[in-house]
Short mmCIF file of C-alpha atoms in Angstrom, two decimals:
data_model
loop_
_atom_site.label_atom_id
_atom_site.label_comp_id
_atom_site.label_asym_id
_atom_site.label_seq_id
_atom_site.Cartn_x
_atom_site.Cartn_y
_atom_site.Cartn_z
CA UNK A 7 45.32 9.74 32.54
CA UNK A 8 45.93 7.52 29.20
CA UNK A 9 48.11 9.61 27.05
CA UNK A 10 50.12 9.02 23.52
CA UNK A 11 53.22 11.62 23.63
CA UNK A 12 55.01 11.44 20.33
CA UNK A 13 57.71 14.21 21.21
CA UNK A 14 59.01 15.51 17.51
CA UNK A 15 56.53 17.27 16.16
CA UNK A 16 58.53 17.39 12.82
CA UNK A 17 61.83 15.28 11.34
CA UNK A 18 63.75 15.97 8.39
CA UNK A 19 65.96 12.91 7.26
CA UNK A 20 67.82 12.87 4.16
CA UNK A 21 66.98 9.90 1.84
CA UNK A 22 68.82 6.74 2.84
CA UNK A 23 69.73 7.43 6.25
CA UNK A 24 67.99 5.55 9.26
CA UNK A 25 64.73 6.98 10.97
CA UNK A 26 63.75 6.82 14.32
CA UNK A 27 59.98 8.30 15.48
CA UNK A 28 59.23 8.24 19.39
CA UNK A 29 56.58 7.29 21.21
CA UNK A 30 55.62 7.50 24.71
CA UNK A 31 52.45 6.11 26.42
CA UNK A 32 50.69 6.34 29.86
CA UNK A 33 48.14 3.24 29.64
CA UNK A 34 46.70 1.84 33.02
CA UNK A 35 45.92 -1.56 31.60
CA UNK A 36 48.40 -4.26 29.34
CA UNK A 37 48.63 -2.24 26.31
CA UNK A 38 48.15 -2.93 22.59
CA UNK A 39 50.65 -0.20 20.54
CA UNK A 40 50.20 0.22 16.74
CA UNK A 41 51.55 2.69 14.25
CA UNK A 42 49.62 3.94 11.58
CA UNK A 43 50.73 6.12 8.44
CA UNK A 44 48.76 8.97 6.72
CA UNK A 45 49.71 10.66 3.67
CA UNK A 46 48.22 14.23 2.46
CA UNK A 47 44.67 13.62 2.13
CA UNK A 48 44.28 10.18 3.11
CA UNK A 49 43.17 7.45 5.43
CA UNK A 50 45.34 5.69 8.40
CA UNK A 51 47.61 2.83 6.70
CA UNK A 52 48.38 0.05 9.67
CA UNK A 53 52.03 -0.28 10.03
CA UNK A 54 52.64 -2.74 12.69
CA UNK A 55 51.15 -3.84 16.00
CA UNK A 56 52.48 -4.87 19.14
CA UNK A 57 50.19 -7.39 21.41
CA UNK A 58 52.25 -9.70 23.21
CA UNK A 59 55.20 -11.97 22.71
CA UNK A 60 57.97 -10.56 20.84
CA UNK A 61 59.29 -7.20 22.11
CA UNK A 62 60.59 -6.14 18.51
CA UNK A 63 57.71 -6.35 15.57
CA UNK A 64 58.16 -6.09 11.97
CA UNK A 65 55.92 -4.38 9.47
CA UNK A 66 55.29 -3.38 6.20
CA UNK A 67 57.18 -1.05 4.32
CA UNK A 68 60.72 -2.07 6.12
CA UNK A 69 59.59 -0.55 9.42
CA UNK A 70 59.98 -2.41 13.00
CA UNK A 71 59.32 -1.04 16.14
CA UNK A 72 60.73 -2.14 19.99
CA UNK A 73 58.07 -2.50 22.54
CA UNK A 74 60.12 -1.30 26.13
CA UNK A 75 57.49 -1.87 28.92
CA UNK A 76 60.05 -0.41 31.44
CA UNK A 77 60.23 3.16 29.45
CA UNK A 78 56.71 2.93 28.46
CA UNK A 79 57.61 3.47 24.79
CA UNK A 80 57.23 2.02 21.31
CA UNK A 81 59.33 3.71 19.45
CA UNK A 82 59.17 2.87 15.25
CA UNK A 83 62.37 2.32 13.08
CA UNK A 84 63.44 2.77 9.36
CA UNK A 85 67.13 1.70 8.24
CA UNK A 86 66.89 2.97 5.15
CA UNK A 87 64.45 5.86 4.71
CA UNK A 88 63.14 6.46 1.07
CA UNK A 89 61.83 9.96 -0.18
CA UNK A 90 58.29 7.98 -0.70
CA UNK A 91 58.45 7.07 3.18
CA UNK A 92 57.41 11.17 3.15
CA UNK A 93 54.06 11.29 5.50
CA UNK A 94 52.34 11.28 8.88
CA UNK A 95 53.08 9.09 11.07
CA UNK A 96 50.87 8.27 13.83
CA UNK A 97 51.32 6.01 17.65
CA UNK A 98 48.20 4.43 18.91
CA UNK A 99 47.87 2.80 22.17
CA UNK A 100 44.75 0.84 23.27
CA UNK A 101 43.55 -2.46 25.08
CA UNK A 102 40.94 -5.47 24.87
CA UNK A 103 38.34 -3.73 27.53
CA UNK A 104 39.18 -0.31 25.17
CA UNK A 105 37.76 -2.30 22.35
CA UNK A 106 38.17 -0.19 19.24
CA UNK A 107 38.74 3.24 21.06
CA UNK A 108 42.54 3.63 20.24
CA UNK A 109 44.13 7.02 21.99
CA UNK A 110 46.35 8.60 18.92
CA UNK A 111 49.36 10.88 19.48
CA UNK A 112 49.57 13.87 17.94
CA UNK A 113 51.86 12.89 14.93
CA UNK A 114 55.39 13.15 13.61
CA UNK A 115 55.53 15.00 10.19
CA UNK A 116 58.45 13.09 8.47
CA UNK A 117 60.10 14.98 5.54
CA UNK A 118 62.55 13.10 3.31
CA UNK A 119 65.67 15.07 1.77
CA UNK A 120 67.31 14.47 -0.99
CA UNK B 12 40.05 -7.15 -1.52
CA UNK B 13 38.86 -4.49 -1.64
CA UNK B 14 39.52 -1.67 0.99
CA UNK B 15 37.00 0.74 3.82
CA UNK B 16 34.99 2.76 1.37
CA UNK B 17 33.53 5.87 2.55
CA UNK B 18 31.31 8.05 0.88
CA UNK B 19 31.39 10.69 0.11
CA UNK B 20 34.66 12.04 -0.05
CA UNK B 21 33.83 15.74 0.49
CA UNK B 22 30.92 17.48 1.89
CA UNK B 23 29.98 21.11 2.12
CA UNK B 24 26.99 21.95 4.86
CA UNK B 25 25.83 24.93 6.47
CA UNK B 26 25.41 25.43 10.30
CA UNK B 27 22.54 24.21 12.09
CA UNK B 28 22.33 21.40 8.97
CA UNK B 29 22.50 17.88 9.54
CA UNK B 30 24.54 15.11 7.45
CA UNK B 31 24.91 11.68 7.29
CA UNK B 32 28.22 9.76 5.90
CA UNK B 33 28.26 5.99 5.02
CA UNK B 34 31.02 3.69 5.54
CA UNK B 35 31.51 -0.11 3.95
CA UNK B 36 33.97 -2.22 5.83
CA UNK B 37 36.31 -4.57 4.40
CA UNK B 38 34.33 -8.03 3.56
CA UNK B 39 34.15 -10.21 6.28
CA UNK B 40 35.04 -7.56 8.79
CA UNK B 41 31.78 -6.92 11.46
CA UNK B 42 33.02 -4.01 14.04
CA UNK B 43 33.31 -0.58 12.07
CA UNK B 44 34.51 2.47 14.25
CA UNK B 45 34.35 5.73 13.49
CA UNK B 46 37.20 8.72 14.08
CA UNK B 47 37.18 12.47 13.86
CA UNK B 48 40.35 13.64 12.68
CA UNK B 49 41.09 17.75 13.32
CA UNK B 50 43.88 19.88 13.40
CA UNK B 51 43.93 21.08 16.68
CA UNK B 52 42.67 17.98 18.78
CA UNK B 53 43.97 14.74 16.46
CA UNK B 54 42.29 11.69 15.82
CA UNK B 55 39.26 11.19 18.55
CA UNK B 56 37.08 8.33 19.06
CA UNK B 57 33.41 8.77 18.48
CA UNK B 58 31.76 5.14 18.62
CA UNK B 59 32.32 1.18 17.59
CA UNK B 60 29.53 -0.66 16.41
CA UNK B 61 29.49 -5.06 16.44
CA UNK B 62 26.72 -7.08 15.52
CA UNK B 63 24.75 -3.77 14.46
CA UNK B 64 24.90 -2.53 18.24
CA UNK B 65 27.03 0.63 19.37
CA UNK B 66 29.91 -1.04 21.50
CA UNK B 67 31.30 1.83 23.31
CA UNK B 68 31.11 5.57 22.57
CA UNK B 69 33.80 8.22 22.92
CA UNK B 70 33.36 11.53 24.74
CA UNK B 71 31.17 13.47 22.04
CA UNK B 72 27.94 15.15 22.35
CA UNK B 73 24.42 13.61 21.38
CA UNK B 74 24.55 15.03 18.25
CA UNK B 75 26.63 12.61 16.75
CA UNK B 76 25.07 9.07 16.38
CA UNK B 77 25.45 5.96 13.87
CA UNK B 78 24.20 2.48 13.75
CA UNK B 79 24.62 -0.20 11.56
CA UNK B 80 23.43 -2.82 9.36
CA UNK B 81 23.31 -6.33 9.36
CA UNK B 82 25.63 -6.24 6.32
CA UNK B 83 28.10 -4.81 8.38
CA UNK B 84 27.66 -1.31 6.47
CA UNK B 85 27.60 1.85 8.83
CA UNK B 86 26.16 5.51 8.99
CA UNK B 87 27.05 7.97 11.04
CA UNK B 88 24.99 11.12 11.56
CA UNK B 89 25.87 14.35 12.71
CA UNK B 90 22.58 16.97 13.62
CA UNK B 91 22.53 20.58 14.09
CA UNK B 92 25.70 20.93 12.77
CA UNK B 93 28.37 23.59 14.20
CA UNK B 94 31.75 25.46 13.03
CA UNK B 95 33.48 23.32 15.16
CA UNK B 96 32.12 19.45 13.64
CA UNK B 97 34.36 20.53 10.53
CA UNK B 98 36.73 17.83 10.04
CA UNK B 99 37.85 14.85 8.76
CA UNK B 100 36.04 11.47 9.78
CA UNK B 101 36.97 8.57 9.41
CA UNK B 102 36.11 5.06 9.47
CA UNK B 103 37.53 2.04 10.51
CA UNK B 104 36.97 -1.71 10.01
CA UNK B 105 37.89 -4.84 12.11
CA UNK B 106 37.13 -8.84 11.61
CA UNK B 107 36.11 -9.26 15.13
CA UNK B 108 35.05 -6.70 17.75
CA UNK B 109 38.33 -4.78 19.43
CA UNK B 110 41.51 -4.09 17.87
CA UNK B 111 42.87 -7.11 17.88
CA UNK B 112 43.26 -8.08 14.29
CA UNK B 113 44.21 -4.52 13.84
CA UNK B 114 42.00 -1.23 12.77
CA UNK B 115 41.61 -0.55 9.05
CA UNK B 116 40.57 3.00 7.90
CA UNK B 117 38.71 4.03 5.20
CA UNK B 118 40.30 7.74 3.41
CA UNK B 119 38.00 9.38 5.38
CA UNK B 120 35.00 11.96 4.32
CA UNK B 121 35.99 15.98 4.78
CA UNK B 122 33.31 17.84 6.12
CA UNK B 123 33.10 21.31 5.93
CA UNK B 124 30.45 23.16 7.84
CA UNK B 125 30.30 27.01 6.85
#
């Protein structure tokens, strides 16, 4: 079955200290990966998207995340994390015959401490 | 430019009710998807439309239907409406059909259905 497994629920990181969200998929066919971010209220913001080539993507915002095809995961990275960086974040997985129908984890609450 | 505008922002129905939300994509963009967002099962796909023809449809009932318009614009329409069709829907635009390019979400309409 095609599955998004994002494994923290919930991550408390005190302000300026490095982040680290995981993501684990079960896709049959090559997979597209994206992260999104949602804040209280709000639409999905597009982070970064993995579709081929480079293993490691950058974003917006400072964030990068590794595509690992052997551990099925795409996990998303912060070195720096600011109290603003305070949100949902979200892993996505889909593929070109998927079209637009994206499977979505369940989220990662990410709380930023002072 | 300017962003996915949905409208409207909030909604209040009563069961057995029917509603309709509107969604404008992001100028030059022709797919527009639509998501329902809820608590307890995430972010689900409902349908894409390209070229004003429904693309590919998630795993919802009848009920819920859209089309759209040759300006790219988008309506979704929910009939008979239950407890359960409370929640947050969003849409989403892309330039070309897929996710490709990426998915870009509107900030979503709440529906509550009392």
């Amino acid at each position: 079955a095609q599955s998004v497994t994002q494994p923290d629920i919930h991550i408390t990181v005190s302000e300026g200290a490095s982040l680290e969200l995981r993501c684990n998929y079960s896709y049959g066919a090559t997979p597209y990966l994206f992260w999104y971010v949602q804040s209280p209220g709000q639409g999905l913001q597009l982070l970064l998207k993995y579709f081929s080539g480079d293993t490691l993507v950058q974003g917006i915002k400072g964030f990068e995340a590794e595509f690992k095809r052997s551990q099925s995961s795409f996990n998303l990275r912060k070195p720096s994390v600011h109290w603003s960086d305070a949100a949902e974040y979200f892993c996505a997985v889909g593929a070109i015959q998927a079209g637009t129908a994206l499977i979505f984890g369940k989220g990662t609450t990410l709380s930023v401490s002072s | 430019k300017a962003g996915v505008t949905q409208t409207p922002r909030y909604l209040i129905k009563t069961r057995g009710q029917q509603v309709t939300l509107s969604c404008s994509p992001i100028s030059g963009h022709r797919s527009v998807s639509w998501y329902q967002q809820t608590p307890g099962q995430g972010l689900q796909f409902l349908f894409e439309y390209f070229s004003e023809t429904q693309r590919n449809k998630g795993n919802f009932p009848g009920r819920f239907s859209g089309r759209q318009f040759s300006n790219s614009r988008s309506e979704m329409n929910v009939s008979t409406l239950e407890l359960g069709d409370s929640a947050l829907y969003l849409c989403a635009s892309s330039f070309e059909q897929g996710a490709s390019q990426g998915l870009f979400f509107g900030s979503g309409t709440q529906l509550s259905v009392l």
